[in-house]
Coordinates of C-alpha atoms in Angstrom, one line a residue:
X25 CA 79.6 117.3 85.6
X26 CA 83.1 118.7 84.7
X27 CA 83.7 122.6 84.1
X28 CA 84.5 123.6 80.8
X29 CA 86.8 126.0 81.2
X30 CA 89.2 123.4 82.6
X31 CA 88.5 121.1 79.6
X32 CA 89.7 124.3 77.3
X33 CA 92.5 125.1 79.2
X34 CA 94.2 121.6 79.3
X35 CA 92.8 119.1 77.3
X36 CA 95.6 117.3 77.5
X37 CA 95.5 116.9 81.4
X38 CA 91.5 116.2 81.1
X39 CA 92.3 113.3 79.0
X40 CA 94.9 112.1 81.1
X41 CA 92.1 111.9 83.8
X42 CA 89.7 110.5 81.5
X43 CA 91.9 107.9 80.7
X44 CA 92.1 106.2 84.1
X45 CA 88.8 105.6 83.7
X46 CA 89.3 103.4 80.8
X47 CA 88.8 106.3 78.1
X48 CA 91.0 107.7 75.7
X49 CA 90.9 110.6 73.6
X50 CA 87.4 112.5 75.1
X51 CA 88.9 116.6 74.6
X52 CA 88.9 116.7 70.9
X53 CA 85.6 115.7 69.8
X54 CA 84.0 118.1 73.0
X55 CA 86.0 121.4 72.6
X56 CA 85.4 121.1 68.3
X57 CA 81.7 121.3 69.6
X58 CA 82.0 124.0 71.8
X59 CA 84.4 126.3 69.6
X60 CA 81.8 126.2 67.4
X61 CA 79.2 127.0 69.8
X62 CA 81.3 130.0 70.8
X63 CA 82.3 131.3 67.4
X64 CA 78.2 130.9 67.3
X65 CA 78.1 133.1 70.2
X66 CA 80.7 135.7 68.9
X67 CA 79.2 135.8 65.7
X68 CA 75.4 136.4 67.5
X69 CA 76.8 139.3 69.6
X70 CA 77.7 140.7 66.5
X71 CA 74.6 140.9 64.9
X72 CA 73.2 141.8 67.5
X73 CA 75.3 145.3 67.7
X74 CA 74.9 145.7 64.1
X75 CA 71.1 145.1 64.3
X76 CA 70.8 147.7 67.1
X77 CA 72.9 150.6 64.8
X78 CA 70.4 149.6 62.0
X79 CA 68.0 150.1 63.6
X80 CA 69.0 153.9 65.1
X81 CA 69.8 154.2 61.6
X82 CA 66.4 153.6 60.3
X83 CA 64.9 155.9 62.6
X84 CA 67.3 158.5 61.8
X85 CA 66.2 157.8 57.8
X86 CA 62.9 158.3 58.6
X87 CA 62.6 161.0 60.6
X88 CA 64.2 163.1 57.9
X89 CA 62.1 161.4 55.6
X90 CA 64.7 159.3 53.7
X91 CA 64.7 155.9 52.1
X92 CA 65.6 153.6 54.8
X93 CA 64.4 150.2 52.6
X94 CA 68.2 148.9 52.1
X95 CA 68.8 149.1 56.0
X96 CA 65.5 147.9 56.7
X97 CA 66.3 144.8 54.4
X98 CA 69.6 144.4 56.2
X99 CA 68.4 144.1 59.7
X100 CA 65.3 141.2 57.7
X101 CA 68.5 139.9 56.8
X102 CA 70.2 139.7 60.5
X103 CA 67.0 138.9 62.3
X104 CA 66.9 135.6 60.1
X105 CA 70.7 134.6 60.6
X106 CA 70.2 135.5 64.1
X107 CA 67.0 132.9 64.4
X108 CA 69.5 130.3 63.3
X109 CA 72.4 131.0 65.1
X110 CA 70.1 130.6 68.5
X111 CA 68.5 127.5 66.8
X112 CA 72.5 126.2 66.3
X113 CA 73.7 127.6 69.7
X114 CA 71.3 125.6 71.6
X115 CA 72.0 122.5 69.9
X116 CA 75.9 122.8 70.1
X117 CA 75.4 123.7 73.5
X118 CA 73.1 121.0 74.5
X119 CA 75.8 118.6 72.1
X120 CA 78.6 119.6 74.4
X121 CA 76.4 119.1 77.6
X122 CA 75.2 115.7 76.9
X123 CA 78.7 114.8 75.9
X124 CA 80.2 116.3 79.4
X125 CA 77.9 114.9 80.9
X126 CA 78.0 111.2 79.7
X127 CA 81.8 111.4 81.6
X128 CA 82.4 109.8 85.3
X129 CA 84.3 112.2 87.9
X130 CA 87.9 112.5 88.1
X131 CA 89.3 110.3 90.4
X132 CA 91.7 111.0 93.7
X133 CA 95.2 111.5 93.0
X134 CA 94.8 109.3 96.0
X135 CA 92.7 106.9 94.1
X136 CA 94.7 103.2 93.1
X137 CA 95.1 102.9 89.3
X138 CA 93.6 99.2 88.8
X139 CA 91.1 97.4 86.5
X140 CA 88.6 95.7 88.7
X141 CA 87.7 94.5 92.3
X142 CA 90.6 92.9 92.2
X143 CA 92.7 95.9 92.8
X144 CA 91.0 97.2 95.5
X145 CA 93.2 97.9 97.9
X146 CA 92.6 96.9 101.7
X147 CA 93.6 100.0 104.3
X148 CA 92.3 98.1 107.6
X149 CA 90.5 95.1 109.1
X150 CA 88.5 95.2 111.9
X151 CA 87.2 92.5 114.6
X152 CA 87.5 88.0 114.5
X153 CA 85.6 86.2 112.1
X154 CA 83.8 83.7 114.3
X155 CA 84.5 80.0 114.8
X156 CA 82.5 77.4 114.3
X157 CA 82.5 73.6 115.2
X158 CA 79.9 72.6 112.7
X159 CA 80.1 74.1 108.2
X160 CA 78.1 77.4 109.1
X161 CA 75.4 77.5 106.6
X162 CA 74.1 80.6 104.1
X163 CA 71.6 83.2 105.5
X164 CA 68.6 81.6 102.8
X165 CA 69.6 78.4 104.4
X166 CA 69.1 79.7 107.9
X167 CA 65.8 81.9 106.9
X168 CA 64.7 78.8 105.4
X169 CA 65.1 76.7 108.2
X170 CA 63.9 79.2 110.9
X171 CA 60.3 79.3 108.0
X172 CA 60.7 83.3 107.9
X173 CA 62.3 83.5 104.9
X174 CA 60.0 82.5 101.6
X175 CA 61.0 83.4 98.1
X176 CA 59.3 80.8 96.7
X177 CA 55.7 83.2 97.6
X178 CA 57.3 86.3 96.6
X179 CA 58.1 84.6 93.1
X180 CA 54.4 83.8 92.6
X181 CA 53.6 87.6 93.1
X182 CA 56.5 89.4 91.4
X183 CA 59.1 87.0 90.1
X184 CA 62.7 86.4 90.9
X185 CA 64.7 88.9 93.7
X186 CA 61.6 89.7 95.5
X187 CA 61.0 88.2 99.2
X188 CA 58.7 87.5 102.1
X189 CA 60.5 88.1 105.5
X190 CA 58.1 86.9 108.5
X191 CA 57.3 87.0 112.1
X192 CA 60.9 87.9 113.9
X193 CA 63.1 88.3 110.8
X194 CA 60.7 90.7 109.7
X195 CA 60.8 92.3 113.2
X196 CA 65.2 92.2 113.1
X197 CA 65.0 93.9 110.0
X198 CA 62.9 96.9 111.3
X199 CA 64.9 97.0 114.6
X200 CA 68.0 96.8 112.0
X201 CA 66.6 100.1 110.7
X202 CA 66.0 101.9 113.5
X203 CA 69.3 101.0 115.5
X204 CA 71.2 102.9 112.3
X205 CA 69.1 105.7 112.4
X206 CA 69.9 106.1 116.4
X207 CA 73.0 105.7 116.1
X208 CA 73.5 108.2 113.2
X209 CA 71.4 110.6 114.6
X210 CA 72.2 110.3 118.4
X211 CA 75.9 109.8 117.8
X212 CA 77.0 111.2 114.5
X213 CA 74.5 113.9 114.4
X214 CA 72.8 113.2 111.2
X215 CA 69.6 114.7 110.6
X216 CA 66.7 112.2 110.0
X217 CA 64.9 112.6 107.2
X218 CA 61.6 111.0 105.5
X219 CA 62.2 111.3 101.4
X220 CA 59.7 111.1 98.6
X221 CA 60.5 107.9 96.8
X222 CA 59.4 108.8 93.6
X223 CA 61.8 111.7 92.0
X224 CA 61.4 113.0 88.2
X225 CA 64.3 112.5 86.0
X226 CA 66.5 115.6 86.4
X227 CA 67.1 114.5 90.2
X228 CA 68.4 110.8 88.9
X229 CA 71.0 112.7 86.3
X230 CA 71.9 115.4 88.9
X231 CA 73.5 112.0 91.3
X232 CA 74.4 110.7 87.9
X233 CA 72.6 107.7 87.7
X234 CA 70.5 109.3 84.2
X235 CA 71.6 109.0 81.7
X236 CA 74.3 106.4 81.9
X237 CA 72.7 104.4 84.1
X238 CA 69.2 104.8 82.7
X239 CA 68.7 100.6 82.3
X240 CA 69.5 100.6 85.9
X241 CA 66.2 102.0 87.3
X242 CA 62.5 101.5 87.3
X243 CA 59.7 104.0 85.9
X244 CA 56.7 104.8 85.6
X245 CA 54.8 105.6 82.7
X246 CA 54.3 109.5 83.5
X247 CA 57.8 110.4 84.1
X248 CA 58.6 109.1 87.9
X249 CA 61.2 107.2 88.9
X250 CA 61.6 104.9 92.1
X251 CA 64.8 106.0 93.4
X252 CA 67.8 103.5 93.7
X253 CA 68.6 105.2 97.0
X254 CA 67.8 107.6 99.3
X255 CA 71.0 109.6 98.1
X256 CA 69.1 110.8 95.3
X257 CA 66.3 112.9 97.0
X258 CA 68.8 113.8 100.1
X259 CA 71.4 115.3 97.7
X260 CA 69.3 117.1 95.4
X261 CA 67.6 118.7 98.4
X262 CA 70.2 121.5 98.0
X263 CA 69.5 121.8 94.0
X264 CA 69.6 124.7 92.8
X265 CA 70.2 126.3 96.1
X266 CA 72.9 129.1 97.3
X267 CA 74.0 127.9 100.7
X268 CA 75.9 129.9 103.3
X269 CA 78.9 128.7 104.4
X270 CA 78.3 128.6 107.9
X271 CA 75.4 126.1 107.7
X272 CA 78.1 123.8 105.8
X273 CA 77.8 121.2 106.8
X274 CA 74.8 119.4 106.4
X275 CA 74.1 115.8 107.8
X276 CA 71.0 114.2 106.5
X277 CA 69.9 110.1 107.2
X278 CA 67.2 108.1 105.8
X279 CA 65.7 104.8 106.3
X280 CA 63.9 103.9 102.5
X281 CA 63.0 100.9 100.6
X282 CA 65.4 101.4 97.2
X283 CA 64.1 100.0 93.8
X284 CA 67.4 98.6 91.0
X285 CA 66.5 96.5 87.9
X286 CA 69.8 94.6 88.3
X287 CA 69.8 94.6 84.2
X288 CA 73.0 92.7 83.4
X289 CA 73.5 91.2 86.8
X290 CA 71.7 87.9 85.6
X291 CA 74.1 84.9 87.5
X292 CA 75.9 87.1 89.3
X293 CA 75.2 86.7 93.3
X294 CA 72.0 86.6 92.7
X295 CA 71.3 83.7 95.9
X296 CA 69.3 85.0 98.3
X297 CA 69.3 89.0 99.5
X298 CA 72.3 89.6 97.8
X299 CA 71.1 91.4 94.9
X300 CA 67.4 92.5 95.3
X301 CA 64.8 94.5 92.9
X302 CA 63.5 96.0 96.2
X303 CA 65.6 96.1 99.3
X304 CA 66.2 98.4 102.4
X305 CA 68.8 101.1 103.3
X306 CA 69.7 103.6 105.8
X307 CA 72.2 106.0 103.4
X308 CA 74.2 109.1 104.8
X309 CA 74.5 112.2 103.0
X310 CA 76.8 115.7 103.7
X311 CA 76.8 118.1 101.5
X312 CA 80.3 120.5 103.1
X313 CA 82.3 122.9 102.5
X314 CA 84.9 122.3 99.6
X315 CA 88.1 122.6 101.9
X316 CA 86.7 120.2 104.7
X317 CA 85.0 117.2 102.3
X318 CA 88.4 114.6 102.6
X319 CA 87.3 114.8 106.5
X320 CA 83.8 114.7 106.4
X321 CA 84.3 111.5 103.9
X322 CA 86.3 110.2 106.5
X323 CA 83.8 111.0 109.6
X324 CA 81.2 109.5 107.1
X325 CA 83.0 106.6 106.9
X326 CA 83.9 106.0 110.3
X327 CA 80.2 106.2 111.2
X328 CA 79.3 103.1 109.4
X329 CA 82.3 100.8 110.4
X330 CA 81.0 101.7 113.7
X331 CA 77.8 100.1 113.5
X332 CA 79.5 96.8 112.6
X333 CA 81.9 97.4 115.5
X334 CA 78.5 97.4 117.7
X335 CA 77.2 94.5 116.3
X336 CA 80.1 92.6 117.0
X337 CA 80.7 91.9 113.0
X338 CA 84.4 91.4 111.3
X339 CA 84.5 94.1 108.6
X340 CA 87.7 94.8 106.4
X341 CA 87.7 98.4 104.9
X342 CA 89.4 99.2 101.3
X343 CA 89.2 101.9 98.9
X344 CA 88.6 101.3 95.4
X345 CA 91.3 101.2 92.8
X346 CA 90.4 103.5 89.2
X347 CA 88.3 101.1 87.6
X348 CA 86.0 100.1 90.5
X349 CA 84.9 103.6 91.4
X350 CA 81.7 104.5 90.6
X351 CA 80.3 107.1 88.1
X352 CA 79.9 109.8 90.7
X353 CA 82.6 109.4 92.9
X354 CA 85.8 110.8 93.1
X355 CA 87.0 108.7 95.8
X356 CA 85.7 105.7 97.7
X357 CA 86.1 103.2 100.2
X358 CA 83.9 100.0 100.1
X359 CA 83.3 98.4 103.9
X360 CA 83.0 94.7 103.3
X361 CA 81.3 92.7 106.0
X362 CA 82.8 88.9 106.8
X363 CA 80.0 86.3 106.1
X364 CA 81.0 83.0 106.9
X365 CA 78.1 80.7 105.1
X366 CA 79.5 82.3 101.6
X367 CA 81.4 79.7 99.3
X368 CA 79.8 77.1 100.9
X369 CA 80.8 77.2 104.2
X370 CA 84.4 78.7 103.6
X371 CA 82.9 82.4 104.2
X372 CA 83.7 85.7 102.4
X373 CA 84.1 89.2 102.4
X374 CA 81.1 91.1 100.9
X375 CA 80.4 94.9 100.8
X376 CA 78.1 96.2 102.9
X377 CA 78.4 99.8 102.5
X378 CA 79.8 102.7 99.9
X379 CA 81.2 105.9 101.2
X380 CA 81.9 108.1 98.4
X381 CA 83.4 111.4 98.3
X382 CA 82.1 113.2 94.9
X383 CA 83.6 116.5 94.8
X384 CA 81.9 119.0 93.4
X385 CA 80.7 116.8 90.4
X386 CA 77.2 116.3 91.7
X387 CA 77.2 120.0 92.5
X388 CA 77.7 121.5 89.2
X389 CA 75.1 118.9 87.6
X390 CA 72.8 120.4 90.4
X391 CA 73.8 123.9 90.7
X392 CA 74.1 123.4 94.1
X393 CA 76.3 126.6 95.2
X394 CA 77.4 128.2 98.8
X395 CA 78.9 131.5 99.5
X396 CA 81.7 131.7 101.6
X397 CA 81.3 136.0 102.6
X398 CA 78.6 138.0 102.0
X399 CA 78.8 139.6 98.7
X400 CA 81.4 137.1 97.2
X401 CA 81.2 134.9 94.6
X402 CA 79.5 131.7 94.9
X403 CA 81.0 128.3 95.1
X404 CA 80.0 124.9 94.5
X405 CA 79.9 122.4 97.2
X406 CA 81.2 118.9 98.1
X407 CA 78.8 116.2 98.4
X408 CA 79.5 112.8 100.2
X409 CA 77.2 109.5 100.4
X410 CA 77.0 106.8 102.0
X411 CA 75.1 103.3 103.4
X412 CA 75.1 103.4 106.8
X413 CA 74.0 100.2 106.2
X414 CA 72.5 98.0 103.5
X415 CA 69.6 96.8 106.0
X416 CA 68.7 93.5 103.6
X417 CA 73.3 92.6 104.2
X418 CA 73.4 93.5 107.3
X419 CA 70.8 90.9 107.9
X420 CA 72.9 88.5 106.2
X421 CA 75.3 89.1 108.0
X422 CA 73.6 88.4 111.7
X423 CA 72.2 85.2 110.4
X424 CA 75.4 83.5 109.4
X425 CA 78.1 84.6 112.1
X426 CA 75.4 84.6 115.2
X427 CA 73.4 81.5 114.0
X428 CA 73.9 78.1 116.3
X429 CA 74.3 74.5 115.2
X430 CA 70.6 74.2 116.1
X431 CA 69.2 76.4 113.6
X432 CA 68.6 79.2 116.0
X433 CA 70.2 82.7 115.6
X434 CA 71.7 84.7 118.4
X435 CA 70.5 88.3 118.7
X436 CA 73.6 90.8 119.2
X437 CA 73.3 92.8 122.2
X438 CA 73.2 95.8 120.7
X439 CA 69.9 95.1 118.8
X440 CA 68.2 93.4 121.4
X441 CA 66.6 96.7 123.3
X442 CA 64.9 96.7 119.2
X443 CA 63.5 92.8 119.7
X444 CA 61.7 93.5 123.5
X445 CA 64.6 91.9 124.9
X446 CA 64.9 88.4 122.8
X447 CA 68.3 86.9 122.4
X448 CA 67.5 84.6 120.3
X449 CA 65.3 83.6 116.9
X450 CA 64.2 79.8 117.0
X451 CA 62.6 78.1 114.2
X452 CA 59.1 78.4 113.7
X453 CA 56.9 75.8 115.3

């Protein structure tokens, strides 16, 4: 959510901002809406004065026993224009909410301009991509070929995008999960925390996914929706809350299934775990203090590269250029995991994780506020999210740069003390 006082005081600038997001022109049709809605407002306050001396006057009249039916017809009069005033200010105002609201973050001065992926820019890369004497093959090829990976059963039960993961894939995805949330807890001090995974509809808008992203998500048929991640219920923990400063800031973790319809992603990586309905993620959320979110974006950051660096995975780090940011964010940097069975053998880059910082623009959809003395005015925060990891990738990624020209599947060391021990996943007798 933007503040409308910035939007009235340069709607020039506002546009400007608007505009490397790919829109032009959004100030004019916004502030006619909400000089009406405060010539409403002016014009109510009015009426409201005059109504009150009326009504003094009235008693006045008849006390000393005087016709007061003129007066009395006036304030009739005022009570009715004042009905529709209210009925008109709550309209315009909801008008120039939903049309704030429909608007994606300003971006980072920081942030590249650029039109797509393509003009991401890359900022560091991290570890070897592994060498193999044999074409490495793609994770549903490996899963396939250890028989713990079936989509074809999931399809019988819930169509495409769903899977089966058995025996010790299964098991590598559940140590997966709980190696993240040690190390994000014992290391990086986030909080662990078990969220509801159903959330009603002002939590989804106050991340940003509602309303723009409504055909995004799944619902039910009495208002819940399955969240899409775990940011949704960690963030909006703090709505509607005043915070002290001095508990800024606050770390949270949590390890949750997430539910996305994918609508429009029909052909598009859709091989695989790529791009599930229902898939697993450990996400990281802060909500800090305004003048220390840049380095708690970072810190965020830096906690999930570090993972990879423990699993002995090449990752390449960039931030993303204007018109790759997401709705929320005001700056982000995309961690992309090397997986060598993509293309065929040739291998790829492929995110893995999101860090975003947002500002203050989930804040003010939330009303999520901290104080920074006792007595002063209240401020919103800064909120920052981030996967730390994408369970279902990170999976992926295991199975194509430690598998073996035999169809087995090397267990990194750092993961083993999660498998009893194992080093290795065979194929199924």
């Amino acid at each position: 959510m933007h503040d409308i006082r910035r939007i009235r005081e340069d709607g020039e600038a506002f546009d400007a901002a608007m505009k490397r997001r790919g829109l032009d022109s959004v100030s004019p049709g916004i502030l006619e809406a909400d000089a009406a809605w405060r010539a409403g407002t002016t014009e109510l306050q009015s009426l409201q004065q005059r109504r009150n001396e009326a009504s003094k006057q009235i008693g006045v009249l008849k006390r000393e026993k005087q016709d007061a039916s003129g007066l009395i017809d006036e304030v009739a009069g005022i009570k009715s224009r004042m009905q529709e005033l209210e009925e008109e200010g709550r309209a315009l105002e909801a008008k120039v909410e939903e049309m704030v609201g429909a608007l994606p973050n300003r971006l980072g001065d920081d942030v590249p301009d650029g039109v797509d992926e393509d003009e991401n820019q890359e900022i560091r890369r991290t570890g070897t991509a592994p060498s193999f004497a044999f074409t490495p093959r793609d994770h549903v090829a490996i899963g396939e070929g250890l028989g713990l990976m079936d989509f074809a059963s999931a399809a019988k039960l819930s169509g495409a995008r769903f899977v089966f993961l058995k025996g010790m894939l299964s098991r590598l995805e559940r140590g997966l999960a709980n190696f993240m949330l040690d190390h994000q807890t014992k290391e990086y001090g986030y909080t662990e925390v078990s969220p509801p995974l159903l959330v009603h509809e002002h939590a989804l808008y106050g991340t940003g996914q509602l309303p723009k992203f409504r055909d995004q998500q799944f619902g039910t048929t009495d208002g819940f929706w399955l969240i899409p991640t775990s940011e949704v219920p960690l963030t909006n923990i703090v709505a509607g809350e005043i915070l002290d400063a001095a508990d800024l800031p606050l770390r949270m973790t949590a390890y949750t299934p997430c539910f996305r319809s994918e609508a429009g992603a029909a052909g598009r990586d859709t091989r695989g775990l790529i791009r599930m309905h229902q898939f697993g993620k450990v996400e990281m959320v802060s909500i800090a203090h305004p003048d220390h979110s840049a380095a708690e974006h970072e810190r965020m950051t830096e906690c999930a590269e570090d993972i990879l660096k423990r699993l002995g995975l090449a990752f390449r780090t960039v931030v993303l250029c204007s018109g790759d940011t997401g709705f929320s964010a005001h700056k982000t940097y995309d961690i992309e995991v090397w997986l060598p069975g993509q293309d065929d053998g040739v291998g790829r880059y492929r995110e893995i994780s999101s860090c975003s910082n947002c500002g203050d623009f989930q804040a003010r959809r939330m009303k999520a506020r901290f104080r920074r003395e006792e007595g002063k005015s209240t401020e919103f925060v800064h909120t920052m999210n981030g996967s730390g990891l994408a369970v279902g990738r990170t999976l992926i990624a295991i199975l194509e740069n430690y598998q073996r020209e035999d169809g087995s599947v090397m267990i990194p060391d750092a993961l083993r003390p999660y498998m009893d021990g194992m080093d290795r996943i065979t194929p199924a007798a």
